[in-house]
Amino acid sequence: MAEFTLELNDDQKQVRDWLHGFAADVIRPAASEWDEREETPWPVIQEAAKVGIYSLDFYAQQFFDPTGLGIPMAMEELFWGDAGIALSIVGTGLAAVGVLANGTEEQIGTWIPQMYGDADDVKVAAFCSSEPDAGSDVASMRTRAVYDRAKDEWVLNGTKTWATNGGIANVHVVVAVVDPGLGSKGHASFIVPPNTPGLSQGQKFKKHGIRASHTAEVVLEDVRVPGHCLLGGKEKLDQRLARARERAATGGERVKNAAMATFEASRPAVGAMAVGTARAAYEVALDYAKTRTQFGRPIIDNQGVAFQLADMRTRIDAARLLVWRASWMATTGKPFESAEGSMSKLYASETAKKVTAQAVQILGGNGFTREYPVERMHRDAAIYTIFEGTSEIQRLVIARTLSGMPIR
């Protein structure tokens, strides 16, 4: 088991510097353009594919880093470059992780390469879980999957929303209800192959921030997928449903908590994204405060500005430490007995909102214009307290974990 450390090793530093260079040289110069266009930055994704960043191999290497710091380090650097473009680069990973976590070896080998394509013909994938009436409340999901035994096909009907790459993806991974009586335990995940009839893009959202990342509804109307597109297979699903039915009668709350633990493990990565955006805004504000003069001296000479910058840096470092702790715990199998995953996501996301707002304030009128990047960073930061569980949900998870009470 790797010991917890605050010092990156030489290999990690090399990867960090490589990512930072790509973020500085490729992502940042393109950030404003693609934010204005509100379109998927295909040329940037292609550049990421050419150098090996947009690939399953790269993310697998970071995921299996025994210290647990590979993924948060990578996310921080890419999102330091720009949140919208970075999400376009890493968004396919959501679907890939869904297949890796639940699929068979054959499914992993078949579908994940099709999610990424190659440097000459890049593809993206979409993970479709949220619905118009089922965001934080996953038990309210309505998209249904019904098994047609005669044809060995699953028939999917419903509408998904807030899907990154939804409708433009080569491969969609769709979570659907197969047993409504089991709540979230009655869900299963399905691969929807390219060009499957019945799947279409619904509304494309025009967003406040992360506008270079495509977000849309996905509509499923009698979408038929072969039986082998059920992640994990029918036999494994039947066994899992049988266990869930048995536990629901005798220990339903225990099942619910086990599911919550799975969500907990994914949240530090979002925290790392937030740290990257906060750090970027802080650095712009610091440089500006050193060079902007008022009343004959740099504005950083004023305590009102200097103390803000001190607080900003302190919050960023504290957020990173919480993210790294949770990432290390998840990798080494240590239980989140105090909801450390939610703690890291909560604090980092709130830090990103606060720090970017302070950066806008330090830049004054300039910070309110699109001539300076902190305006965009402030808009982007708003998403971190919303997706992967709102700040309110994080606080609820933490409070329930600490108290052992069913807090509502």
mmCIF file of C-alpha atoms in Angstrom:
data_model
loop_
_atom_site.group_PDB
_atom_site.id
_atom_site.type_symbol
_atom_site.label_atom_id
_atom_site.label_comp_id
_atom_site.label_asym_id
_atom_site.label_seq_id
_atom_site.Cartn_x
_atom_site.Cartn_y
_atom_site.Cartn_z
ATOM 1 C CA MET A 1 0.000 0.000 0.000
ATOM 2 C CA ALA A 2 1.384 3.396 -0.990
ATOM 3 C CA GLU A 3 2.004 5.788 1.884
ATOM 4 C CA PHE A 4 0.259 9.143 1.782
ATOM 5 C CA THR A 5 2.645 11.816 0.576
ATOM 6 C CA LEU A 6 2.486 15.480 -0.390
ATOM 7 C CA GLU A 7 5.493 15.184 -2.693
ATOM 8 C CA LEU A 8 5.108 14.070 -6.294
ATOM 9 C CA ASN A 9 7.737 11.618 -7.507
ATOM 10 C CA ASP A 10 9.906 12.311 -10.553
ATOM 11 C CA ASP A 11 7.594 10.490 -12.972
ATOM 12 C CA GLN A 12 4.562 12.371 -11.691
ATOM 13 C CA LYS A 13 6.383 15.692 -11.961
ATOM 14 C CA GLN A 14 7.316 14.905 -15.537
ATOM 15 C CA VAL A 15 3.695 14.139 -16.421
ATOM 16 C CA ARG A 16 2.497 17.245 -14.593
ATOM 17 C CA ASP A 17 4.921 19.486 -16.465
ATOM 18 C CA TRP A 18 3.959 17.882 -19.787
ATOM 19 C CA LEU A 19 0.270 18.482 -19.107
ATOM 20 C CA HIS A 20 0.928 22.011 -17.941
ATOM 21 C CA GLY A 21 2.797 22.743 -21.160
ATOM 22 C CA PHE A 22 -0.089 21.427 -23.252
ATOM 23 C CA ALA A 23 -2.581 23.442 -21.215
ATOM 24 C CA ALA A 24 -0.502 26.609 -21.579
ATOM 25 C CA ASP A 25 0.436 26.228 -25.244
ATOM 26 C CA VAL A 26 -2.661 24.597 -26.758
ATOM 27 C CA ILE A 27 -5.676 24.910 -24.461
ATOM 28 C CA ARG A 28 -5.345 28.473 -23.147
ATOM 29 C CA PRO A 29 -4.816 30.193 -26.516
ATOM 30 C CA ALA A 30 -8.007 28.534 -27.788
ATOM 31 C CA ALA A 31 -10.146 29.069 -24.685
ATOM 32 C CA SER A 32 -11.808 32.365 -25.527
ATOM 33 C CA GLU A 33 -12.633 31.375 -29.116
ATOM 34 C CA TRP A 34 -14.390 28.130 -28.228
ATOM 35 C CA ASP A 35 -16.178 29.694 -25.274
ATOM 36 C CA GLU A 36 -17.650 32.269 -27.674
ATOM 37 C CA ARG A 37 -18.468 29.661 -30.314
ATOM 38 C CA GLU A 38 -20.106 27.325 -27.777
ATOM 39 C CA GLU A 39 -18.999 24.356 -29.865
ATOM 40 C CA THR A 40 -16.964 21.211 -29.276
ATOM 41 C CA PRO A 41 -13.290 22.123 -29.881
ATOM 42 C CA TRP A 42 -12.524 19.250 -32.239
ATOM 43 C CA PRO A 43 -9.093 20.622 -33.310
ATOM 44 C CA VAL A 44 -7.934 20.805 -29.687
ATOM 45 C CA ILE A 45 -9.205 17.296 -28.942
ATOM 46 C CA GLN A 46 -7.341 16.088 -32.019
ATOM 47 C CA GLU A 47 -4.130 17.736 -30.802
ATOM 48 C CA ALA A 48 -4.634 16.048 -27.428
ATOM 49 C CA ALA A 49 -5.040 12.723 -29.239
ATOM 50 C CA LYS A 50 -1.879 13.248 -31.271
ATOM 51 C CA VAL A 51 0.272 13.734 -28.170
ATOM 52 C CA GLY A 52 -1.427 10.910 -26.250
ATOM 53 C CA ILE A 53 -3.492 12.882 -23.731
ATOM 54 C CA TYR A 54 -6.835 12.022 -25.308
ATOM 55 C CA SER A 55 -6.566 8.259 -24.983
ATOM 56 C CA LEU A 56 -7.615 5.430 -22.741
ATOM 57 C CA ASP A 57 -3.983 4.480 -22.145
ATOM 58 C CA PHE A 58 -3.186 7.870 -20.621
ATOM 59 C CA TYR A 59 -6.138 7.876 -18.236
ATOM 60 C CA ALA A 60 -5.570 4.243 -17.301
ATOM 61 C CA GLN A 61 -1.973 5.056 -16.356
ATOM 62 C CA GLN A 62 -3.128 7.901 -14.135
ATOM 63 C CA PHE A 63 -6.006 5.894 -12.669
ATOM 64 C CA PHE A 64 -3.720 3.047 -11.647
ATOM 65 C CA ASP A 65 -1.104 5.339 -10.091
ATOM 66 C CA PRO A 66 -0.607 3.591 -6.727
ATOM 67 C CA THR A 67 -0.455 6.912 -4.847
ATOM 68 C CA GLY A 68 -3.877 7.952 -6.141
ATOM 69 C CA LEU A 69 -2.532 11.331 -7.253
ATOM 70 C CA GLY A 70 -2.370 10.694 -11.003
ATOM 71 C CA ILE A 71 -5.973 11.631 -11.816
ATOM 72 C CA PRO A 72 -6.253 14.736 -9.569
ATOM 73 C CA MET A 73 -2.894 15.999 -10.805
ATOM 74 C CA ALA A 74 -3.963 15.587 -14.451
ATOM 75 C CA MET A 75 -7.363 17.176 -13.884
ATOM 76 C CA GLU A 76 -5.905 20.183 -12.100
ATOM 77 C CA GLU A 77 -3.462 20.958 -14.901
ATOM 78 C CA LEU A 78 -5.943 20.523 -17.757
ATOM 79 C CA PHE A 79 -8.630 22.588 -16.045
ATOM 80 C CA TRP A 80 -6.028 25.222 -15.181
ATOM 81 C CA GLY A 81 -5.856 25.661 -18.947
ATOM 82 C CA ASP A 82 -9.620 26.038 -19.455
ATOM 83 C CA ALA A 83 -12.578 24.263 -17.915
ATOM 84 C CA GLY A 84 -14.752 24.038 -21.038
ATOM 85 C CA ILE A 85 -12.053 22.651 -23.315
ATOM 86 C CA ALA A 86 -10.717 20.375 -20.593
ATOM 87 C CA LEU A 87 -14.171 18.899 -20.037
ATOM 88 C CA SER A 88 -14.397 18.225 -23.779
ATOM 89 C CA ILE A 89 -11.105 16.337 -23.506
ATOM 90 C CA VAL A 90 -11.946 14.318 -20.392
ATOM 91 C CA GLY A 91 -15.718 13.949 -20.890
ATOM 92 C CA THR A 92 -15.380 10.680 -22.798
ATOM 93 C CA GLY A 93 -13.709 9.269 -19.708
ATOM 94 C CA LEU A 94 -17.071 9.272 -17.894
ATOM 95 C CA ALA A 95 -18.462 6.742 -20.362
ATOM 96 C CA ALA A 96 -15.210 4.775 -20.460
ATOM 97 C CA VAL A 97 -15.170 4.444 -16.677
ATOM 98 C CA GLY A 98 -18.763 3.222 -16.807
ATOM 99 C CA VAL A 99 -17.715 0.412 -19.134
ATOM 100 C CA LEU A 100 -14.532 -0.366 -17.198
ATOM 101 C CA ALA A 101 -16.455 -0.571 -13.930
ATOM 102 C CA ASN A 102 -19.336 -2.736 -15.137
ATOM 103 C CA GLY A 103 -18.410 -4.333 -18.458
ATOM 104 C CA THR A 104 -16.928 -7.685 -19.372
ATOM 105 C CA GLU A 105 -13.444 -7.946 -20.847
ATOM 106 C CA GLU A 106 -14.981 -8.399 -24.288
ATOM 107 C CA GLN A 107 -17.150 -5.299 -23.871
ATOM 108 C CA ILE A 108 -14.187 -3.252 -22.675
ATOM 109 C CA GLY A 109 -12.080 -4.352 -25.623
ATOM 110 C CA THR A 110 -14.879 -3.761 -28.122
ATOM 111 C CA TRP A 111 -16.381 -0.437 -27.086
ATOM 112 C CA ILE A 112 -13.762 1.714 -25.419
ATOM 113 C CA PRO A 113 -11.557 1.992 -28.535
ATOM 114 C CA GLN A 114 -14.646 3.140 -30.438
ATOM 115 C CA MET A 115 -15.201 5.865 -27.857
ATOM 116 C CA TYR A 116 -11.873 7.541 -28.581
ATOM 117 C CA GLY A 117 -11.200 6.763 -32.238
ATOM 118 C CA ASP A 118 -7.659 7.772 -33.203
ATOM 119 C CA ALA A 119 -5.637 10.911 -33.870
ATOM 120 C CA ASP A 120 -6.815 11.036 -37.487
ATOM 121 C CA ASP A 121 -10.480 10.435 -36.691
ATOM 122 C CA VAL A 122 -11.250 11.342 -33.072
ATOM 123 C CA LYS A 123 -14.528 10.221 -31.528
ATOM 124 C CA VAL A 124 -16.254 11.059 -28.257
ATOM 125 C CA ALA A 125 -18.560 9.128 -25.958
ATOM 126 C CA ALA A 126 -21.417 10.126 -23.671
ATOM 127 C CA PHE A 127 -22.523 8.857 -20.276
ATOM 128 C CA CYS A 128 -26.286 9.350 -19.914
ATOM 129 C CA SER A 129 -27.676 9.142 -16.397
ATOM 130 C CA SER A 130 -29.477 12.349 -15.323
ATOM 131 C CA GLU A 131 -33.073 12.970 -16.362
ATOM 132 C CA PRO A 132 -35.369 15.993 -16.274
ATOM 133 C CA ASP A 133 -36.917 14.715 -13.020
ATOM 134 C CA ALA A 134 -34.006 12.630 -11.729
ATOM 135 C CA GLY A 135 -30.801 14.471 -11.009
ATOM 136 C CA SER A 136 -29.701 14.177 -7.399
ATOM 137 C CA ASP A 137 -32.663 11.832 -6.821
ATOM 138 C CA VAL A 138 -31.442 8.902 -8.919
ATOM 139 C CA ALA A 139 -34.201 6.679 -7.534
ATOM 140 C CA SER A 140 -36.696 8.751 -9.581
ATOM 141 C CA MET A 141 -35.206 7.670 -12.903
ATOM 142 C CA ARG A 142 -37.856 6.847 -15.509
ATOM 143 C CA THR A 143 -35.938 5.653 -18.565
ATOM 144 C CA ARG A 144 -36.918 2.002 -18.943
ATOM 145 C CA ALA A 145 -35.158 -0.965 -20.443
ATOM 146 C CA VAL A 146 -37.351 -3.967 -21.235
ATOM 147 C CA TYR A 147 -35.900 -7.293 -22.301
ATOM 148 C CA ASP A 148 -37.270 -8.863 -25.495
ATOM 149 C CA ARG A 149 -36.375 -12.479 -24.843
ATOM 150 C CA ALA A 150 -37.452 -13.701 -28.291
ATOM 151 C CA LYS A 151 -34.940 -11.437 -30.039
ATOM 152 C CA ASP A 152 -32.383 -11.191 -27.210
ATOM 153 C CA GLU A 153 -32.682 -7.408 -27.357
ATOM 154 C CA TRP A 154 -33.238 -4.641 -24.829
ATOM 155 C CA VAL A 155 -35.716 -1.897 -25.712
ATOM 156 C CA LEU A 156 -34.904 1.529 -24.217
ATOM 157 C CA ASN A 157 -37.345 4.419 -23.878
ATOM 158 C CA GLY A 158 -36.881 7.725 -22.070
ATOM 159 C CA THR A 159 -35.124 11.065 -22.073
ATOM 160 C CA LYS A 160 -31.723 11.817 -20.598
ATOM 161 C CA THR A 161 -30.484 15.322 -19.872
ATOM 162 C CA TRP A 162 -27.254 17.146 -19.039
ATOM 163 C CA ALA A 163 -25.323 14.575 -21.059
ATOM 164 C CA THR A 164 -21.795 15.664 -21.912
ATOM 165 C CA ASN A 165 -21.344 14.843 -25.631
ATOM 166 C CA GLY A 166 -24.979 13.737 -25.744
ATOM 167 C CA GLY A 167 -26.178 13.191 -29.300
ATOM 168 C CA ILE A 168 -22.780 13.830 -30.924
ATOM 169 C CA ALA A 169 -21.112 10.803 -29.342
ATOM 170 C CA ASN A 170 -20.042 7.755 -31.274
ATOM 171 C CA VAL A 171 -20.994 5.540 -28.330
ATOM 172 C CA HIS A 172 -23.580 6.310 -25.645
ATOM 173 C CA VAL A 173 -23.658 4.574 -22.267
ATOM 174 C CA VAL A 174 -27.218 4.777 -20.927
ATOM 175 C CA VAL A 175 -28.395 4.011 -17.402
ATOM 176 C CA ALA A 176 -31.964 2.693 -17.346
ATOM 177 C CA VAL A 177 -34.465 1.098 -14.971
ATOM 178 C CA VAL A 178 -34.923 -2.652 -15.343
ATOM 179 C CA ASP A 179 -36.761 -3.234 -12.031
ATOM 180 C CA PRO A 180 -38.697 -0.163 -10.789
ATOM 181 C CA GLY A 181 -39.392 -1.769 -7.426
ATOM 182 C CA LEU A 182 -35.747 -1.710 -6.386
ATOM 183 C CA GLY A 183 -35.120 2.014 -6.736
ATOM 184 C CA SER A 184 -31.509 2.800 -7.673
ATOM 185 C CA LYS A 185 -30.608 -0.890 -7.257
ATOM 186 C CA GLY A 186 -32.934 -1.732 -10.133
ATOM 187 C CA HIS A 187 -30.794 0.150 -12.642
ATOM 188 C CA ALA A 188 -28.502 -1.246 -15.335
ATOM 189 C CA SER A 189 -26.161 0.282 -17.919
ATOM 190 C CA PHE A 190 -26.338 -0.285 -21.655
ATOM 191 C CA ILE A 191 -24.117 0.433 -24.623
ATOM 192 C CA VAL A 192 -25.929 2.130 -27.484
ATOM 193 C CA PRO A 193 -23.734 1.535 -30.568
ATOM 194 C CA PRO A 194 -23.130 4.159 -33.274
ATOM 195 C CA ASN A 195 -26.052 4.946 -35.581
ATOM 196 C CA THR A 196 -28.596 2.963 -33.569
ATOM 197 C CA PRO A 197 -32.141 3.870 -34.719
ATOM 198 C CA GLY A 198 -34.291 5.681 -32.186
ATOM 199 C CA LEU A 199 -31.529 7.625 -30.410
ATOM 200 C CA SER A 200 -31.493 11.340 -31.155
ATOM 201 C CA GLN A 201 -30.183 14.556 -29.697
ATOM 202 C CA GLY A 202 -32.763 16.697 -27.973
ATOM 203 C CA GLN A 203 -32.193 20.206 -26.748
ATOM 204 C CA LYS A 204 -28.603 21.450 -26.771
ATOM 205 C CA PHE A 205 -28.131 23.650 -23.729
ATOM 206 C CA LYS A 206 -26.721 27.166 -24.022
ATOM 207 C CA LYS A 207 -24.845 27.362 -20.770
ATOM 208 C CA HIS A 208 -23.569 30.017 -18.375
ATOM 209 C CA GLY A 209 -20.107 28.442 -18.344
ATOM 210 C CA ILE A 210 -18.033 25.510 -19.669
ATOM 211 C CA ARG A 211 -19.472 26.510 -23.032
ATOM 212 C CA ALA A 212 -16.849 24.655 -25.095
ATOM 213 C CA SER A 213 -18.260 21.410 -23.707
ATOM 214 C CA HIS A 214 -21.304 20.047 -25.542
ATOM 215 C CA THR A 215 -24.231 19.380 -23.200
ATOM 216 C CA ALA A 216 -27.574 18.130 -24.491
ATOM 217 C CA GLU A 217 -30.602 15.938 -23.995
ATOM 218 C CA VAL A 218 -30.603 12.426 -25.414
ATOM 219 C CA VAL A 219 -33.970 11.051 -26.514
ATOM 220 C CA LEU A 220 -34.514 7.286 -26.686
ATOM 221 C CA GLU A 221 -37.556 6.062 -28.617
ATOM 222 C CA ASP A 222 -37.838 2.282 -28.899
ATOM 223 C CA VAL A 223 -34.054 2.010 -29.079
ATOM 224 C CA ARG A 224 -33.183 -1.643 -29.560
ATOM 225 C CA VAL A 225 -29.746 -2.872 -28.571
ATOM 226 C CA PRO A 226 -28.474 -6.465 -28.686
ATOM 227 C CA GLY A 227 -28.354 -8.446 -25.470
ATOM 228 C CA HIS A 228 -24.559 -8.279 -25.433
ATOM 229 C CA CYS A 229 -24.832 -4.473 -25.003
ATOM 230 C CA LEU A 230 -26.003 -4.899 -21.397
ATOM 231 C CA LEU A 231 -22.876 -4.083 -19.399
ATOM 232 C CA GLY A 232 -21.810 -7.123 -17.400
ATOM 233 C CA GLY A 233 -24.279 -9.453 -19.137
ATOM 234 C CA LYS A 234 -27.732 -10.824 -18.342
ATOM 235 C CA GLU A 235 -26.601 -13.527 -15.929
ATOM 236 C CA LYS A 236 -24.702 -11.058 -13.767
ATOM 237 C CA LEU A 237 -27.663 -8.644 -13.811
ATOM 238 C CA ASP A 238 -30.114 -11.353 -12.753
ATOM 239 C CA GLN A 239 -27.867 -12.358 -9.863
ATOM 240 C CA ARG A 240 -27.476 -8.748 -8.734
ATOM 241 C CA LEU A 241 -31.209 -8.095 -8.880
ATOM 242 C CA ALA A 242 -31.921 -11.250 -6.878
ATOM 243 C CA ARG A 243 -29.479 -10.152 -4.161
ATOM 244 C CA ALA A 244 -30.987 -6.655 -4.145
ATOM 245 C CA ARG A 245 -34.510 -8.029 -3.723
ATOM 246 C CA GLU A 246 -33.392 -10.173 -0.821
ATOM 247 C CA ARG A 247 -31.534 -7.343 0.871
ATOM 248 C CA ALA A 248 -34.372 -4.889 0.284
ATOM 249 C CA ALA A 249 -36.561 -7.072 2.494
ATOM 250 C CA THR A 250 -34.032 -7.333 5.324
ATOM 251 C CA GLY A 251 -31.426 -4.595 5.007
ATOM 252 C CA GLY A 252 -32.385 -2.014 2.436
ATOM 253 C CA GLU A 253 -30.520 0.838 4.106
ATOM 254 C CA ARG A 254 -27.274 -1.111 3.955
ATOM 255 C CA VAL A 255 -27.699 -1.489 0.193
ATOM 256 C CA LYS A 256 -28.311 2.217 -0.144
ATOM 257 C CA ASN A 257 -25.145 3.082 1.765
ATOM 258 C CA ALA A 258 -23.058 0.765 -0.402
ATOM 259 C CA ALA A 259 -24.252 2.608 -3.490
ATOM 260 C CA MET A 260 -23.417 5.932 -1.855
ATOM 261 C CA ALA A 261 -19.875 4.740 -1.235
ATOM 262 C CA THR A 262 -19.435 4.192 -4.970
ATOM 263 C CA PHE A 263 -20.417 7.788 -5.712
ATOM 264 C CA GLU A 264 -18.065 8.993 -2.992
ATOM 265 C CA ALA A 265 -15.023 7.566 -4.775
ATOM 266 C CA SER A 266 -15.563 9.617 -7.968
ATOM 267 C CA ARG A 267 -15.947 13.028 -6.377
ATOM 268 C CA PRO A 268 -12.293 13.963 -5.716
ATOM 269 C CA ALA A 269 -11.673 14.163 -9.480
ATOM 270 C CA VAL A 270 -14.286 16.924 -9.752
ATOM 271 C CA GLY A 271 -12.654 18.622 -6.783
ATOM 272 C CA ALA A 272 -9.355 18.575 -8.663
ATOM 273 C CA MET A 273 -11.026 20.244 -11.654
ATOM 274 C CA ALA A 274 -12.259 22.998 -9.351
ATOM 275 C CA VAL A 275 -8.783 23.433 -7.865
ATOM 276 C CA GLY A 276 -7.366 23.921 -11.359
ATOM 277 C CA THR A 277 -9.865 26.668 -12.204
ATOM 278 C CA ALA A 278 -9.364 28.390 -8.849
ATOM 279 C CA ARG A 279 -5.592 28.285 -9.211
ATOM 280 C CA ALA A 280 -5.779 29.782 -12.689
ATOM 281 C CA ALA A 281 -7.912 32.711 -11.482
ATOM 282 C CA TYR A 282 -5.684 33.293 -8.469
ATOM 283 C CA GLU A 283 -2.565 33.467 -10.636
ATOM 284 C CA VAL A 284 -4.159 36.019 -12.974
ATOM 285 C CA ALA A 285 -5.259 38.130 -9.994
ATOM 286 C CA LEU A 286 -1.824 37.937 -8.369
ATOM 287 C CA ASP A 287 -0.023 39.041 -11.533
ATOM 288 C CA TYR A 288 -2.539 41.824 -12.077
ATOM 289 C CA ALA A 289 -2.212 43.069 -8.492
ATOM 290 C CA LYS A 290 1.557 43.293 -8.862
ATOM 291 C CA THR A 291 1.431 45.363 -12.046
ATOM 292 C CA ARG A 292 -1.742 47.446 -11.727
ATOM 293 C CA THR A 293 -0.988 50.816 -10.115
ATOM 294 C CA GLN A 294 -3.400 53.155 -8.379
ATOM 295 C CA PHE A 295 -2.463 56.223 -6.370
ATOM 296 C CA GLY A 296 1.148 55.751 -7.416
ATOM 297 C CA ARG A 297 1.723 52.182 -6.206
ATOM 298 C CA PRO A 298 0.797 48.586 -7.108
ATOM 299 C CA ILE A 299 -2.591 47.621 -5.721
ATOM 300 C CA ILE A 300 -1.050 44.624 -3.952
ATOM 301 C CA ASP A 301 0.520 47.143 -1.555
ATOM 302 C CA ASN A 302 -2.972 47.599 -0.118
ATOM 303 C CA GLN A 303 -3.919 45.166 2.628
ATOM 304 C CA GLY A 304 -7.425 44.914 1.246
ATOM 305 C CA VAL A 305 -6.026 43.293 -1.907
ATOM 306 C CA ALA A 306 -3.068 41.476 -0.379
ATOM 307 C CA PHE A 307 -5.187 39.814 2.296
ATOM 308 C CA GLN A 308 -7.676 38.611 -0.323
ATOM 309 C CA LEU A 309 -4.846 36.986 -2.260
ATOM 310 C CA ALA A 310 -3.541 35.379 0.935
ATOM 311 C CA ASP A 311 -6.981 33.900 1.630
ATOM 312 C CA MET A 312 -7.342 32.730 -1.973
ATOM 313 C CA ARG A 313 -4.047 30.846 -1.943
ATOM 314 C CA THR A 314 -4.785 29.320 1.460
ATOM 315 C CA ARG A 315 -8.170 28.016 0.320
ATOM 316 C CA ILE A 316 -6.688 26.576 -2.892
ATOM 317 C CA ASP A 317 -3.964 24.705 -1.028
ATOM 318 C CA ALA A 318 -6.441 23.424 1.559
ATOM 319 C CA ALA A 319 -8.769 22.237 -1.206
ATOM 320 C CA ARG A 320 -5.942 20.414 -2.967
ATOM 321 C CA LEU A 321 -4.971 18.661 0.269
ATOM 322 C CA LEU A 322 -8.535 17.436 0.776
ATOM 323 C CA VAL A 323 -8.667 16.197 -2.833
ATOM 324 C CA TRP A 324 -5.336 14.406 -2.551
ATOM 325 C CA ARG A 325 -6.305 12.782 0.746
ATOM 326 C CA ALA A 326 -9.575 11.488 -0.676
ATOM 327 C CA SER A 327 -7.898 10.295 -3.887
ATOM 328 C CA TRP A 328 -5.254 8.415 -1.922
ATOM 329 C CA MET A 329 -7.913 6.862 0.316
ATOM 330 C CA ALA A 330 -9.956 5.720 -2.682
ATOM 331 C CA THR A 331 -6.929 4.163 -4.397
ATOM 332 C CA THR A 332 -5.658 2.392 -1.295
ATOM 333 C CA GLY A 333 -9.080 1.091 -0.305
ATOM 334 C CA LYS A 334 -9.487 3.094 2.885
ATOM 335 C CA PRO A 335 -13.166 3.638 3.732
ATOM 336 C CA PHE A 336 -14.586 7.145 3.637
ATOM 337 C CA GLU A 337 -15.773 6.952 7.229
ATOM 338 C CA SER A 338 -16.326 10.716 7.378
ATOM 339 C CA ALA A 339 -17.427 11.171 3.738
ATOM 340 C CA GLU A 340 -13.975 12.427 2.793
ATOM 341 C CA GLY A 341 -14.820 12.203 -0.907
ATOM 342 C CA SER A 342 -17.764 14.561 -0.490
ATOM 343 C CA MET A 343 -15.695 16.813 1.764
ATOM 344 C CA SER A 344 -13.094 17.260 -0.963
ATOM 345 C CA LYS A 345 -15.650 17.981 -3.668
ATOM 346 C CA LEU A 346 -17.647 20.354 -1.463
ATOM 347 C CA TYR A 347 -14.700 22.442 -0.308
ATOM 348 C CA ALA A 348 -12.935 22.552 -3.663
ATOM 349 C CA SER A 349 -16.061 23.530 -5.593
ATOM 350 C CA GLU A 350 -17.005 26.255 -3.129
ATOM 351 C CA THR A 351 -13.394 27.453 -3.240
ATOM 352 C CA ALA A 352 -13.504 27.746 -7.023
ATOM 353 C CA LYS A 353 -16.633 29.917 -6.870
ATOM 354 C CA LYS A 354 -15.226 32.131 -4.132
ATOM 355 C CA VAL A 355 -11.712 32.512 -5.551
ATOM 356 C CA THR A 356 -12.892 33.314 -9.073
ATOM 357 C CA ALA A 357 -15.298 35.915 -7.684
ATOM 358 C CA GLN A 358 -12.453 37.475 -5.693
ATOM 359 C CA ALA A 359 -10.302 37.509 -8.818
ATOM 360 C CA VAL A 360 -12.979 39.442 -10.697
ATOM 361 C CA GLN A 361 -13.158 41.909 -7.790
ATOM 362 C CA ILE A 362 -9.392 42.429 -7.720
ATOM 363 C CA LEU A 363 -9.348 43.179 -11.443
ATOM 364 C CA GLY A 364 -12.241 45.570 -10.976
ATOM 365 C CA GLY A 365 -13.865 46.750 -14.196
ATOM 366 C CA ASN A 366 -11.322 44.792 -16.233
ATOM 367 C CA GLY A 367 -12.376 41.617 -14.459
ATOM 368 C CA PHE A 368 -15.927 42.147 -15.632
ATOM 369 C CA THR A 369 -14.920 42.181 -19.307
ATOM 370 C CA ARG A 370 -14.070 39.335 -21.652
ATOM 371 C CA GLU A 371 -10.697 40.925 -22.318
ATOM 372 C CA TYR A 372 -9.474 39.157 -19.199
ATOM 373 C CA PRO A 373 -9.974 35.427 -18.532
ATOM 374 C CA VAL A 374 -11.227 35.680 -14.951
ATOM 375 C CA GLU A 375 -14.705 36.562 -16.230
ATOM 376 C CA ARG A 376 -14.844 33.229 -18.051
ATOM 377 C CA MET A 377 -13.290 31.370 -15.120
ATOM 378 C CA HIS A 378 -15.923 32.799 -12.795
ATOM 379 C CA ARG A 379 -18.706 31.569 -15.084
ATOM 380 C CA ASP A 380 -17.061 28.152 -15.419
ATOM 381 C CA ALA A 381 -16.619 27.746 -11.661
ATOM 382 C CA ALA A 382 -20.380 27.801 -11.055
ATOM 383 C CA ILE A 383 -20.736 24.259 -12.422
ATOM 384 C CA TYR A 384 -18.569 22.643 -9.759
ATOM 385 C CA THR A 385 -21.142 23.201 -7.019
ATOM 386 C CA ILE A 386 -23.814 21.618 -9.233
ATOM 387 C CA PHE A 387 -22.638 18.539 -11.153
ATOM 388 C CA GLU A 388 -21.545 15.250 -9.570
ATOM 389 C CA GLY A 389 -23.837 16.164 -6.696
ATOM 390 C CA THR A 390 -24.699 19.710 -5.621
ATOM 391 C CA SER A 391 -23.061 21.303 -2.597
ATOM 392 C CA GLU A 392 -26.305 20.689 -0.724
ATOM 393 C CA ILE A 393 -26.120 16.973 -1.532
ATOM 394 C CA GLN A 394 -22.473 16.868 -0.413
ATOM 395 C CA ARG A 395 -23.420 18.438 2.919
ATOM 396 C CA LEU A 396 -26.270 15.969 3.278
ATOM 397 C CA VAL A 397 -23.922 13.027 2.633
ATOM 398 C CA ILE A 398 -21.368 14.357 5.116
ATOM 399 C CA ALA A 399 -23.978 15.063 7.793
ATOM 400 C CA ARG A 400 -25.579 11.626 7.434
ATOM 401 C CA THR A 401 -22.198 9.922 7.559
ATOM 402 C CA LEU A 402 -21.053 11.781 10.655
ATOM 403 C CA SER A 403 -24.344 11.474 12.552
ATOM 404 C CA GLY A 404 -25.612 8.128 11.378
ATOM 405 C CA MET A 405 -29.029 9.779 11.174
ATOM 406 C CA PRO A 406 -31.390 9.867 8.148
ATOM 407 C CA ILE A 407 -31.189 13.656 7.845
ATOM 408 C CA ARG A 408 -33.661 15.078 5.346
#
